[in-house]
mmCIF file of C-alpha atoms in Angstrom:
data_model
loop_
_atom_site.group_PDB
_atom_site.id
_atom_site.type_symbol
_atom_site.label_atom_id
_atom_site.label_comp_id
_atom_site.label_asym_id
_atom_site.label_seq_id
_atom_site.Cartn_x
_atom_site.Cartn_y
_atom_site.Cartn_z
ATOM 1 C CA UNK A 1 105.874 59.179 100.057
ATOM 2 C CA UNK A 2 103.666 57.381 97.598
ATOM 3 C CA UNK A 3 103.489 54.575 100.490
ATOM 4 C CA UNK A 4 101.828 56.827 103.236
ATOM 5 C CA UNK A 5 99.553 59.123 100.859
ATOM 6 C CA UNK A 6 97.899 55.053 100.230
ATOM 7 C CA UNK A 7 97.775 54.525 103.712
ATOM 8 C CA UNK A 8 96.216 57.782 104.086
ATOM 9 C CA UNK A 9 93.610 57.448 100.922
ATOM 10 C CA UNK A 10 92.873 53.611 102.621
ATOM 11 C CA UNK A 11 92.249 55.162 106.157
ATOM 12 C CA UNK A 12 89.783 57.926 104.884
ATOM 13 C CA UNK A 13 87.580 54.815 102.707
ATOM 14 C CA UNK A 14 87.102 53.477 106.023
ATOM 15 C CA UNK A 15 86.580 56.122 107.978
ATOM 16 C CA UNK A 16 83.992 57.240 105.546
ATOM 17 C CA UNK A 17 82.311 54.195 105.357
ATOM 18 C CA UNK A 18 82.405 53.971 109.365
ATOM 19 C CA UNK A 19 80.885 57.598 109.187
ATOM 20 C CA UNK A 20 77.985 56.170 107.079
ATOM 21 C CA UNK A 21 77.429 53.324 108.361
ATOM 22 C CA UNK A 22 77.143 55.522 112.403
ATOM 23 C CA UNK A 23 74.599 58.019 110.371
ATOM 24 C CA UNK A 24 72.848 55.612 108.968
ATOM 25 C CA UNK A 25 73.124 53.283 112.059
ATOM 26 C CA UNK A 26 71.336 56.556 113.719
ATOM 27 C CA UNK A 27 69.057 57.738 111.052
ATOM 28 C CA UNK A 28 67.162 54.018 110.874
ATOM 29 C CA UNK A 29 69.510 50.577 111.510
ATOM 30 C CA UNK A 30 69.576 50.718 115.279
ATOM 31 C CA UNK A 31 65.399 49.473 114.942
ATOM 32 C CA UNK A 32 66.368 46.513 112.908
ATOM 33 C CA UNK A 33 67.313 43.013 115.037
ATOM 34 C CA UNK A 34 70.500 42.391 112.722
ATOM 35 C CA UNK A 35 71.300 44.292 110.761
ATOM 36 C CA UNK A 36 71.564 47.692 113.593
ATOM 37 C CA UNK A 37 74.537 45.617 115.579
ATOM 38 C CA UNK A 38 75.973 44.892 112.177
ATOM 39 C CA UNK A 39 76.094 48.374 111.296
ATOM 40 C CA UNK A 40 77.970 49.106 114.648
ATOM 41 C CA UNK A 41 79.935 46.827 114.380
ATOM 42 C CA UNK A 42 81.091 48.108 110.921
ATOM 43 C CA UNK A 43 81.456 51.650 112.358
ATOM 44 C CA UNK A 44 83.874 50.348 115.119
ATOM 45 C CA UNK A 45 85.761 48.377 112.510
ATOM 46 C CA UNK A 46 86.300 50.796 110.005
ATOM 47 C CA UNK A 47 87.951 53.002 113.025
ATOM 48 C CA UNK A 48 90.457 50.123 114.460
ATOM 49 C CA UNK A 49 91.786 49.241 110.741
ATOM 50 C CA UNK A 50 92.023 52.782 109.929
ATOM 51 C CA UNK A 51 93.946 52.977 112.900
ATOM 52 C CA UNK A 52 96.309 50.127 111.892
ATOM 53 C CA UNK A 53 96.866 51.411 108.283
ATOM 54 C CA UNK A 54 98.104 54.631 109.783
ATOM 55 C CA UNK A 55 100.034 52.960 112.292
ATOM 56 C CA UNK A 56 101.315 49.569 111.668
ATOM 57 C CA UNK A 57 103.265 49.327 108.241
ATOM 58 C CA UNK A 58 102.506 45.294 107.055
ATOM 59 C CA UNK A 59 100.750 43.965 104.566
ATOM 60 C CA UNK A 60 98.442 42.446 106.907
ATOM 61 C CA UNK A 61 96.969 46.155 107.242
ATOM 62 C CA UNK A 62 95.855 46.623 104.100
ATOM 63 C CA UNK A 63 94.275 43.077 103.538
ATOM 64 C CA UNK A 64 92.223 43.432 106.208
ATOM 65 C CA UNK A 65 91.121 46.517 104.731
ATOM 66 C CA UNK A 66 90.337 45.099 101.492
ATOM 67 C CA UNK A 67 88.172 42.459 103.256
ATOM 68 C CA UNK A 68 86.398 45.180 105.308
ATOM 69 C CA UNK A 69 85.393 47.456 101.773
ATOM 70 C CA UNK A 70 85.056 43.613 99.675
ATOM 71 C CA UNK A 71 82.438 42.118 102.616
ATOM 72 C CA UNK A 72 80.514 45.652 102.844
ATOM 73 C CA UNK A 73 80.313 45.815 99.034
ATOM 74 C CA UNK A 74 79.002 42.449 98.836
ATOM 75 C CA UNK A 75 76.576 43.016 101.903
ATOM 76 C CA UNK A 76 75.074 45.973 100.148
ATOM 77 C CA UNK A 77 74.803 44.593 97.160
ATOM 78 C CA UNK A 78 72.896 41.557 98.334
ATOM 79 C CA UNK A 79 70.932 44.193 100.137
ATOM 80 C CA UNK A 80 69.857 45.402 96.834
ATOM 81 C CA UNK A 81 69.403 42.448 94.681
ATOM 82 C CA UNK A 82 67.933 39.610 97.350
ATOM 83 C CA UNK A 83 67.347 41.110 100.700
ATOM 84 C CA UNK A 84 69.645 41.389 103.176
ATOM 85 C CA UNK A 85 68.394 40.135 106.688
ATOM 86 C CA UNK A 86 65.118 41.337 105.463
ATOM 87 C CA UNK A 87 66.615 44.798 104.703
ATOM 88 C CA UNK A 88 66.369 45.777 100.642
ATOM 89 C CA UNK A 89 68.139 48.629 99.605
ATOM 90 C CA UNK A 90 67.692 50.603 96.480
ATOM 91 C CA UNK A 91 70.282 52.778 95.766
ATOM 92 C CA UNK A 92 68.914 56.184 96.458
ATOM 93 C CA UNK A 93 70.256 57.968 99.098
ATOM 94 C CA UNK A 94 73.110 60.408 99.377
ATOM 95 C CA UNK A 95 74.265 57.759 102.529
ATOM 96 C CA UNK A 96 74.380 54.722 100.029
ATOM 97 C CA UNK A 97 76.349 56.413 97.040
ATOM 98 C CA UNK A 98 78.649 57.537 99.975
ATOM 99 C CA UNK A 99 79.304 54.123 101.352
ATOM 100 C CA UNK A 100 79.767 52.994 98.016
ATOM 101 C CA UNK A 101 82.561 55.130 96.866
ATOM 102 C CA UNK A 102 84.581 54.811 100.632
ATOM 103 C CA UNK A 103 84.299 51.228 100.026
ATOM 104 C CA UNK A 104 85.331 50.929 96.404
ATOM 105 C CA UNK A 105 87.835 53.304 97.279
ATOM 106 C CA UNK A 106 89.144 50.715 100.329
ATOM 107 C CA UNK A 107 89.470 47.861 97.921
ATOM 108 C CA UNK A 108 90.770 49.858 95.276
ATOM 109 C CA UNK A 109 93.630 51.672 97.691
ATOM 110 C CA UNK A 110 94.343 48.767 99.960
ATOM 111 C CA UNK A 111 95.181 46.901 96.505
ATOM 112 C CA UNK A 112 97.416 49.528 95.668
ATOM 113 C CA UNK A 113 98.396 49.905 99.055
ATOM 114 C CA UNK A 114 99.051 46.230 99.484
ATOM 115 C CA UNK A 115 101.292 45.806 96.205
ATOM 116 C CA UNK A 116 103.291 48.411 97.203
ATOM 117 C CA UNK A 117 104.092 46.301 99.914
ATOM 118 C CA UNK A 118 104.425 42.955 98.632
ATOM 119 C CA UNK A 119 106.848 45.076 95.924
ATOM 120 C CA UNK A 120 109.505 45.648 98.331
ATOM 121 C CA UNK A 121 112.779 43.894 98.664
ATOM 122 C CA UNK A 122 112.388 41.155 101.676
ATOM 123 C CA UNK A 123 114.099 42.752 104.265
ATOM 124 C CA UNK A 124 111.744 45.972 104.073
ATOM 125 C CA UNK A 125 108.426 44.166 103.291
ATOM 126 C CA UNK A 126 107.308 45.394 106.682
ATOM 127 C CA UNK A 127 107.895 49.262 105.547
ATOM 128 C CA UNK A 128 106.405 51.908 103.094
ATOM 129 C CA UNK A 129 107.787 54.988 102.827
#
């Protein structure tokens, strides 16, 4: 049980940062040369891992996921500190506190999500319950 409401909690981070990333991708990202196909290609990604949290039970699942919320943490964050691909952020939109919480929340579930994994005896590391 406590296995699939992770999976579940992991697939809604990155739904909800693919759902920012599309409304933001709409709102002003498609007009920049990099940083609009990024944001596509983040809103596409979030929906295919989502899809193999929910459906494929292996660790490999939730580390991708962890990648996904780490790298668009990191992104943003260099977004608001150097620049990122000449876009600078500044942490004042509904959108960006949004996108900031789904991702924290994919790191912080996948790692949950991901030791309840690694936690099982060897012949059911491939299932959570």
């Amino acid at each position: 049980m406590v296995g699939w409401i992770l999976r579940v909690l992991v697939a809604l981070g990155l739904l909800g940062s693919a759902g920012v990333h599309w409304v933001v991708w709409l709102d002003w990202a498609r007009y920049t040369a990099v940083v609009g196909p990024l944001f596509l290609v983040n809103v596409i990604a979030g929906v295919v891992i989502a899809v193999a949290v929910l459906a494929w039970r292996h660790w490999l699942a939730p580390l991708v996921a962890i990648g996904f919320g780490a790298a668009t943490l990191l992104a943003y964050v260099l977004s608001l500190t150097v620049g990122f691909f000449d876009v600078r952020e500044q942490f004042t939109t509904q959108a960006e506190v949004w996108g900031v919480i789904t991702e924290a929340g994919c790191v912080v579930f996948g790692l949950a999500l991901l030791v309840s994994y690694l936690g099982r005896p060897r012949g059911r590391a491939n299932t959570c319950e």
